[in-house]
Every structure is written in C-alpha cells, then in structure tokens.
PDB file of C-alpha atoms in Angstrom:
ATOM      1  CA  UNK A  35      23.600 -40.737  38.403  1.00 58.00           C
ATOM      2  CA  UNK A  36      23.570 -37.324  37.977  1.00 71.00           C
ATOM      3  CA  UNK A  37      21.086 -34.911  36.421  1.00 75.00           C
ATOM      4  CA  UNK A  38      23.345 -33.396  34.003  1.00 69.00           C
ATOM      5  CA  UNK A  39      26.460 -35.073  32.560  1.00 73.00           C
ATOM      6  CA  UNK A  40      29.834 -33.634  31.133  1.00 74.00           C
ATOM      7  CA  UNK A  41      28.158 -33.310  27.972  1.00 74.00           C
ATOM      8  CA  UNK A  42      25.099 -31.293  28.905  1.00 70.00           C
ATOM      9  CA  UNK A  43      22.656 -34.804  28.732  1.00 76.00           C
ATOM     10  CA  UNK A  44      19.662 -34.666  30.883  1.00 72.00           C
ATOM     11  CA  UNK A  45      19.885 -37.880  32.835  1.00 74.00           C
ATOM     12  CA  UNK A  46      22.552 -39.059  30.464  1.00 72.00           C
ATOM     13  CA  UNK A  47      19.649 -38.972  27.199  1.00 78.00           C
ATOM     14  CA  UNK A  48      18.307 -36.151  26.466  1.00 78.00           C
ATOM     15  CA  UNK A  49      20.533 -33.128  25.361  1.00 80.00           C
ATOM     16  CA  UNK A  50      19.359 -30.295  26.831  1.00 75.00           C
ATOM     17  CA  UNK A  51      19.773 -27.671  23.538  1.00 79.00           C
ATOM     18  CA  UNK A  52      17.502 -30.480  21.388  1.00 81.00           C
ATOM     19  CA  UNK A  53      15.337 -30.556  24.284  1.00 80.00           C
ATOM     20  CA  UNK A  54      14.797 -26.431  24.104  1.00 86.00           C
ATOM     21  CA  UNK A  55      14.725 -26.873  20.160  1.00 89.00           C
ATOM     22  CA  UNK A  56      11.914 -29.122  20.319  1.00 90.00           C
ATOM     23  CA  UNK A  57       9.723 -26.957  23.091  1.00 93.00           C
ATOM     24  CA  UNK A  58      10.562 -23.924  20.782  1.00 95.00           C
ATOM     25  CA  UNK A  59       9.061 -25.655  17.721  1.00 96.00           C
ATOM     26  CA  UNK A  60       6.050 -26.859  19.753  1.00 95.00           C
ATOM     27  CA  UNK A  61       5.557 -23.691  21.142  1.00 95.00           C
ATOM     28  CA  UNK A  62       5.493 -22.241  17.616  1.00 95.00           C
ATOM     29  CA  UNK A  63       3.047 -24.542  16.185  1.00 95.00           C
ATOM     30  CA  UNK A  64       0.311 -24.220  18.722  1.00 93.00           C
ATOM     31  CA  UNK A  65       0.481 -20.333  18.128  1.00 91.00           C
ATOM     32  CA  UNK A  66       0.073 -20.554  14.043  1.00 91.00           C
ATOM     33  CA  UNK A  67      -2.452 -22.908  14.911  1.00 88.00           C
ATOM     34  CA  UNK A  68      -4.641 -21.476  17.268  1.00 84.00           C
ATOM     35  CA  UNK A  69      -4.067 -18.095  15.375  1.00 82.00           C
ATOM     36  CA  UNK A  70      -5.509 -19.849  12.717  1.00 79.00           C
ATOM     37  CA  UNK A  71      -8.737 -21.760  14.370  1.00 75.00           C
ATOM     38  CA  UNK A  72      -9.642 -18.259  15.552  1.00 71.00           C
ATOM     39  CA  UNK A  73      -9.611 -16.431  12.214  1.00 65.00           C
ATOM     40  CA  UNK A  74     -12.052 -18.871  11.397  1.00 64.00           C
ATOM     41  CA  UNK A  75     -14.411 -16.992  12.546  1.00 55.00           C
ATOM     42  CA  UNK A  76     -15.787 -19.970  14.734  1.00 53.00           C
ATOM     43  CA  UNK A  77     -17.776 -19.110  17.689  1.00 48.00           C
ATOM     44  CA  UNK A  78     -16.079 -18.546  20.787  1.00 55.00           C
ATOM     45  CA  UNK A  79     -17.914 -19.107  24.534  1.00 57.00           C
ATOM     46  CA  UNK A  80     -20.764 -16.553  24.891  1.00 58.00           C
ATOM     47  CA  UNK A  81     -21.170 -15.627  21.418  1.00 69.00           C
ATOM     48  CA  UNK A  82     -23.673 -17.279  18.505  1.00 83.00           C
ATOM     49  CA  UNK A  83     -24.057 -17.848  14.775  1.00 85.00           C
ATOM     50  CA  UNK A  84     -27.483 -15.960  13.819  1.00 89.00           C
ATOM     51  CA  UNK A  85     -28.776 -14.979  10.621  1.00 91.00           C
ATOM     52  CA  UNK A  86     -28.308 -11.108  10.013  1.00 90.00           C
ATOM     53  CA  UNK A  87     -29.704  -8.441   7.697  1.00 92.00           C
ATOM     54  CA  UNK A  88     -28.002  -5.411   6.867  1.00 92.00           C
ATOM     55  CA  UNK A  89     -29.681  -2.577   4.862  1.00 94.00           C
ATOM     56  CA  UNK A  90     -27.129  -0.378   2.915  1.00 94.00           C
ATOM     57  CA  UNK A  91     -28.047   2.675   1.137  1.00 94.00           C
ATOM     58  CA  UNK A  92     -26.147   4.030  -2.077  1.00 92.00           C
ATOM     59  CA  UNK A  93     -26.241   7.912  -2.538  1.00 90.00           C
ATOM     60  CA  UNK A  94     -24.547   8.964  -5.618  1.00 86.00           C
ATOM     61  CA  UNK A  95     -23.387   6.101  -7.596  1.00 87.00           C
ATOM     62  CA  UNK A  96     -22.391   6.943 -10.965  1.00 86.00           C
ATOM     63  CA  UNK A  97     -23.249   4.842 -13.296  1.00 85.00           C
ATOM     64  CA  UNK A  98     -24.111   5.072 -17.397  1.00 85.00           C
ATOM     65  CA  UNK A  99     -26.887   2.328 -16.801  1.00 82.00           C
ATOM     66  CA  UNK A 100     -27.548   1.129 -13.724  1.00 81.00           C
ATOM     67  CA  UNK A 101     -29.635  -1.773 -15.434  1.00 82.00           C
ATOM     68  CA  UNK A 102     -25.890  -3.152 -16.528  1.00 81.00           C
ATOM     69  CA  UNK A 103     -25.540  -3.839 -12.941  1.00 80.00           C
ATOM     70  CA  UNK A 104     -28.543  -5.417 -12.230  1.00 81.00           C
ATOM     71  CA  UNK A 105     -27.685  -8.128 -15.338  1.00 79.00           C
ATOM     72  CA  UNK A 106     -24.583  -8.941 -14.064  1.00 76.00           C
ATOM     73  CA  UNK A 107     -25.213 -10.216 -10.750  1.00 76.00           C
ATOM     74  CA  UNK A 108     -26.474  -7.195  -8.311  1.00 83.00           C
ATOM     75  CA  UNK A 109     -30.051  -8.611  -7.938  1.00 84.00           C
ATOM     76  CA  UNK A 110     -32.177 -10.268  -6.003  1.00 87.00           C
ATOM     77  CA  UNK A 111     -30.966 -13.655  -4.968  1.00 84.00           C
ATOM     78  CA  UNK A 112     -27.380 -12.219  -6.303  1.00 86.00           C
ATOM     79  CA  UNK A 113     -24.072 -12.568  -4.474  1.00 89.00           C
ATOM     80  CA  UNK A 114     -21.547 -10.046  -3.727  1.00 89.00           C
ATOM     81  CA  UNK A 115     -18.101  -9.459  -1.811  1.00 90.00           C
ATOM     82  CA  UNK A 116     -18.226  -7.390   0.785  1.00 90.00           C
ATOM     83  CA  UNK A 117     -15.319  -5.408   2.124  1.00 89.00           C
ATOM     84  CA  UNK A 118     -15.894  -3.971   5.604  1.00 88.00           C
ATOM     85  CA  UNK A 119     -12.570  -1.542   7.014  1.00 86.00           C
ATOM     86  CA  UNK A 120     -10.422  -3.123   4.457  1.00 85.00           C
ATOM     87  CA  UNK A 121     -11.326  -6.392   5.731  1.00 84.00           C
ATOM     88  CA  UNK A 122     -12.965  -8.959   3.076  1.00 84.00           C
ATOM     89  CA  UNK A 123     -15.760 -10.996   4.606  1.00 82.00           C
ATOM     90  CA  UNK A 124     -15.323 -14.393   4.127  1.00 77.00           C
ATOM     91  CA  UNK A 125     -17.229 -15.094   0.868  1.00 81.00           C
ATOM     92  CA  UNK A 126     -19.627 -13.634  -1.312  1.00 87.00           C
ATOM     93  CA  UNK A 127     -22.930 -12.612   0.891  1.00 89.00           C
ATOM     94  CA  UNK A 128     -26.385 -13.068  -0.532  1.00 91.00           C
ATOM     95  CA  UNK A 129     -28.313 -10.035  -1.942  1.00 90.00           C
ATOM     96  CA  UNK A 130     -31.958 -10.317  -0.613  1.00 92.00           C
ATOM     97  CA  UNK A 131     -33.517  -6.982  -2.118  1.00 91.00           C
ATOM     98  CA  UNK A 132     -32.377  -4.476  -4.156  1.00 90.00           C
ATOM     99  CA  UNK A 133     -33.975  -0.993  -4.900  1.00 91.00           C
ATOM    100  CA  UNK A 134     -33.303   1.511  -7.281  1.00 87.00           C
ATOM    101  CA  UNK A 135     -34.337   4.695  -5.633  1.00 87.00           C
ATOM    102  CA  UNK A 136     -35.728   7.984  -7.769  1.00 86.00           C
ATOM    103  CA  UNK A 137     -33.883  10.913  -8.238  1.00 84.00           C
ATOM    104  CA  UNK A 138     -36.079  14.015  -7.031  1.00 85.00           C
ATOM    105  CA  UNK A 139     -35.666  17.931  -5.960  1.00 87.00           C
ATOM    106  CA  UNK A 140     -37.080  20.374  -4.213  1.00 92.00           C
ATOM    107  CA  UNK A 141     -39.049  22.479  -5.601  1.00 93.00           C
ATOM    108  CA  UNK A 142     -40.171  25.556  -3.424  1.00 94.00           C
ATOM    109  CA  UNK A 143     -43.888  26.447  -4.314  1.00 92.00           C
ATOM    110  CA  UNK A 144     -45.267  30.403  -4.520  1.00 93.00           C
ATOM    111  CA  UNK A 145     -46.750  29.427  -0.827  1.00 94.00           C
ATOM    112  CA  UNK A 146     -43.615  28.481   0.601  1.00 91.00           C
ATOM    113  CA  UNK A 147     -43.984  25.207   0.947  1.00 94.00           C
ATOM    114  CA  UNK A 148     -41.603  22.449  -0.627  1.00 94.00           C
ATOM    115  CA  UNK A 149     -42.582  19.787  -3.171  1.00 92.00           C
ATOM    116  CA  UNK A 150     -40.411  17.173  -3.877  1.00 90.00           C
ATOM    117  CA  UNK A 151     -40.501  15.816  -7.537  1.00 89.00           C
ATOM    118  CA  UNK A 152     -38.749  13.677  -9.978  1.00 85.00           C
ATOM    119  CA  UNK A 153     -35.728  15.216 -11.272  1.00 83.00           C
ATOM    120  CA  UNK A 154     -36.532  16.413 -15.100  1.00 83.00           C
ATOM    121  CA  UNK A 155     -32.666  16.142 -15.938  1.00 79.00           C
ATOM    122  CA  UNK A 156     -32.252  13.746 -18.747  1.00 74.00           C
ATOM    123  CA  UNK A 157     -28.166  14.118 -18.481  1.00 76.00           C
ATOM    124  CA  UNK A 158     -27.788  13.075 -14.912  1.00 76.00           C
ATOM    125  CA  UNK A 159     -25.939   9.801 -14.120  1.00 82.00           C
ATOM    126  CA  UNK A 160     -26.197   9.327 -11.011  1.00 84.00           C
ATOM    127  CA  UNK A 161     -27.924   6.557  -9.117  1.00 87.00           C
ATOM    128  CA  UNK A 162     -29.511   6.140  -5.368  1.00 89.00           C
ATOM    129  CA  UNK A 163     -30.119   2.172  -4.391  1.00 92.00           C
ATOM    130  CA  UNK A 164     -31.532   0.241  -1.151  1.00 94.00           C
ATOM    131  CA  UNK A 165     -29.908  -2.967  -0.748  1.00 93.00           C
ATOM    132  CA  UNK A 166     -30.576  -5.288   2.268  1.00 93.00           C
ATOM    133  CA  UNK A 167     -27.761  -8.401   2.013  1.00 93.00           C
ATOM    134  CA  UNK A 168     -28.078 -11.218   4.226  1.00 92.00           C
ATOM    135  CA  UNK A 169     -25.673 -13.412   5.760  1.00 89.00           C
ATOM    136  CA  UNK A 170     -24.944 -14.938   9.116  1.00 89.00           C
ATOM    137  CA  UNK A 171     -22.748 -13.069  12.514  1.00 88.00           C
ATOM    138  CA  UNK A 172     -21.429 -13.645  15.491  1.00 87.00           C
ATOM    139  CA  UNK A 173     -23.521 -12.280  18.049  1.00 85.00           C
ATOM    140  CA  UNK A 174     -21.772 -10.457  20.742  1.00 84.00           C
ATOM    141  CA  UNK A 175     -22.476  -8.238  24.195  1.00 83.00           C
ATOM    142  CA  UNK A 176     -20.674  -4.944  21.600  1.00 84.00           C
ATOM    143  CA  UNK A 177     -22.835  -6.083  18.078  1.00 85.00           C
ATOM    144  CA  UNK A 178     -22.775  -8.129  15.523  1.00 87.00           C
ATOM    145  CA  UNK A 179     -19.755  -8.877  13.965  1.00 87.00           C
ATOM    146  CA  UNK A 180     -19.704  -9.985  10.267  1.00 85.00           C
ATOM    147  CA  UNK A 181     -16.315 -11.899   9.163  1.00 81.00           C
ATOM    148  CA  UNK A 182     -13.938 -10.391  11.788  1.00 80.00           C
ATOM    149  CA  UNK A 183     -15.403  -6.550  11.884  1.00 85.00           C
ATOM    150  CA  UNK A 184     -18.309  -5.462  13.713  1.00 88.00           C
ATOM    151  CA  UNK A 185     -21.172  -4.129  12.275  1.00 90.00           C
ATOM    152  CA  UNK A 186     -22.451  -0.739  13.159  1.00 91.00           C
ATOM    153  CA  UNK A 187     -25.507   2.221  12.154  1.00 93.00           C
ATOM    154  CA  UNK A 188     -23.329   4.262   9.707  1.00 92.00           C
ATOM    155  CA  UNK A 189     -20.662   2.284   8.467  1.00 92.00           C
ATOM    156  CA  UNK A 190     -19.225   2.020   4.977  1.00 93.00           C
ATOM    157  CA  UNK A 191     -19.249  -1.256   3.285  1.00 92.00           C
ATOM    158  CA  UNK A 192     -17.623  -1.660  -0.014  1.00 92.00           C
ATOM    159  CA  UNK A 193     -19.769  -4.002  -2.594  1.00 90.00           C
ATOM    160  CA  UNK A 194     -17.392  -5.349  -5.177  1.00 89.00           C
ATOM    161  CA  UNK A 195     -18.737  -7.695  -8.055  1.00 85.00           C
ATOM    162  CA  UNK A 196     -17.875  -8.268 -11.907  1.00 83.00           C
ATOM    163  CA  UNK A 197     -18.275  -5.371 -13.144  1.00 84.00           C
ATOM    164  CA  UNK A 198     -18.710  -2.879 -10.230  1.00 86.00           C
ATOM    165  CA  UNK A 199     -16.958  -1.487  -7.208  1.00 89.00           C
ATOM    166  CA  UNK A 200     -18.571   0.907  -4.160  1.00 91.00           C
ATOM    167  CA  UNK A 201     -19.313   2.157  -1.199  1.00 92.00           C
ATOM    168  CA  UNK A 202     -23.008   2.136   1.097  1.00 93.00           C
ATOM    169  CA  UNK A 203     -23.400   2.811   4.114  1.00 94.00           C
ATOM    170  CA  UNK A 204     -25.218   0.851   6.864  1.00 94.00           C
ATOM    171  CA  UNK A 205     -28.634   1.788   7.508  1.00 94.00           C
ATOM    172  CA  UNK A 206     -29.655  -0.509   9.508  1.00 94.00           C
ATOM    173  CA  UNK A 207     -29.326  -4.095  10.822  1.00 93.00           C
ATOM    174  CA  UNK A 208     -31.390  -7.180  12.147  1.00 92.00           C
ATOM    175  CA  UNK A 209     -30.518 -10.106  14.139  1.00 88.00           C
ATOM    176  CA  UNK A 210     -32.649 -13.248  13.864  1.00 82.00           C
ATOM    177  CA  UNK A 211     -32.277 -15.024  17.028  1.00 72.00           C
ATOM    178  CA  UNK A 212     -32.983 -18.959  15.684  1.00 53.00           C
TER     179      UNK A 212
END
C-alpha cells in the first residue's frame, strides 16, 4: 500500500488538505487560548500574588466641592477604577485612606525667611489629596505590576468613579510579602 494514493489520501484515509485544515484550526485555538489564560493576569513561574499599596498624590484638582466626591464613593473603604497607560486594571481597587491636603503659600517674612500659611483665597477651587489604594500585584525581578502594567515612583494613574475623572501620580509603593 502506498503512502499517498491517486487521490491525495494518506494511507488511503485521511485526505491530506482536511488533515492541514484540522492542524490549522488546532493551531489557532491553542493561540486564542493561551493568549487568553495569560491576560488573566495569573501568575507565571517566578513571580507572586502579594498585597500592594500605592500612595497617589493629587495636585490641582478642580473641583466646586470636593466633599461631593467624598459622598459619592472616594472614601475610605471606597472603590475606584484605575486606569494605568491606558490600560484598565482589572476591577475597581479598594481606597484605604484618603486625605484632603491644605492649600498654603509662601509668605516671605521682613527677615527673609519663608512662612508657609493657609491660603486666605476664598475663590480658589482647587484641591490637593493623598490617597493610598490597595490591591494585590504580581511581584516581579523589574516591580510590581498591577493588572498588566508595572508600577513605578512617578507614574500617572487615572482614578475614574461616578461622578469624577483624574489623574495622581505615584508617590510611593509597598509590597507585603505574605
């Protein structure tokens, strides 16, 4: 018997162009799927789930009343979505603290020293916030990496919630090792 027949059967069964079809389809389903178990965001050898802090600060934000923020969900023990390089993290992430920093200037004394003090402006709508949100990364050997971005000193993070959308930048981050 020969390998391949007049009609291009493999062993006399299999046609060879069903044969490529099905390897082609096989093929194409183990690359959707393992593209898929690794934007999962599950661990991969070398690398472990630990709890992380990040501490954002807020320079800047304008805002009417910033208390109309704090009612609708940016608190303490709040969630919000975070956005870091245009990539969503996978959820909301919890709020742990949140602090509304006060406004002050410099005032230059007849000595020549500098004073800061509260800002007498009545008119000024601007706010200045602390936040530290916690959540859980991948550890890595390059950082921590939060959803599928990594997580660096001076890095913007978008905060979007019901009734607000901005920008913080990273201040500083902790790793709990478990």
């Amino acid at each position: 018997m020969a390998i391949l027949d007049s009609k291009g059967r493999l062993f006399g069964k299999i046609n060879l162009l069903d044969l490529g079809a099905a390897l082609v389809t096989l093929l194409v389903i183990f690359v959707i799927l393992s593209t898929f178990l690794s934007s999962l965001g599950l661990a991969q050898i070398g690398e472990k789930i630990v709890p992380i802090e990040v501490d954002l600060v807020v320079r800047g934000l304008n805002v009417r009343d910033p208390e109309q923020l704090f009612n609708n969900g940016l608190k303490k023990g709040g969630k919000t979505n975070v956005i870091i390089r245009n990539q969503p993290y996978g959820g909301p992430i919890e709020i742990k603290s949140i602090q509304q920093l006060p406004r002050t200037v410099n005032v230059f004394q007849p000595d020549g020293t500098v004073k800061e003090l509260p800002d007498p402006k009545t008119n000024n709508f601007s706010t200045d916030m602390l936040l530290t949100l916690e959540g859980k990364a991948k550890s890595t050997e390059s950082g921590p990496v939060l959803g599928s971005s990594k997580v660096k000193i001076g890095m913007p993070f978008e905060l979007e919630g019901f009734n607000y959308n901005f920008n913080a930048t990273v201040i500083d981050i902790r790793l709990k090792d478990k």
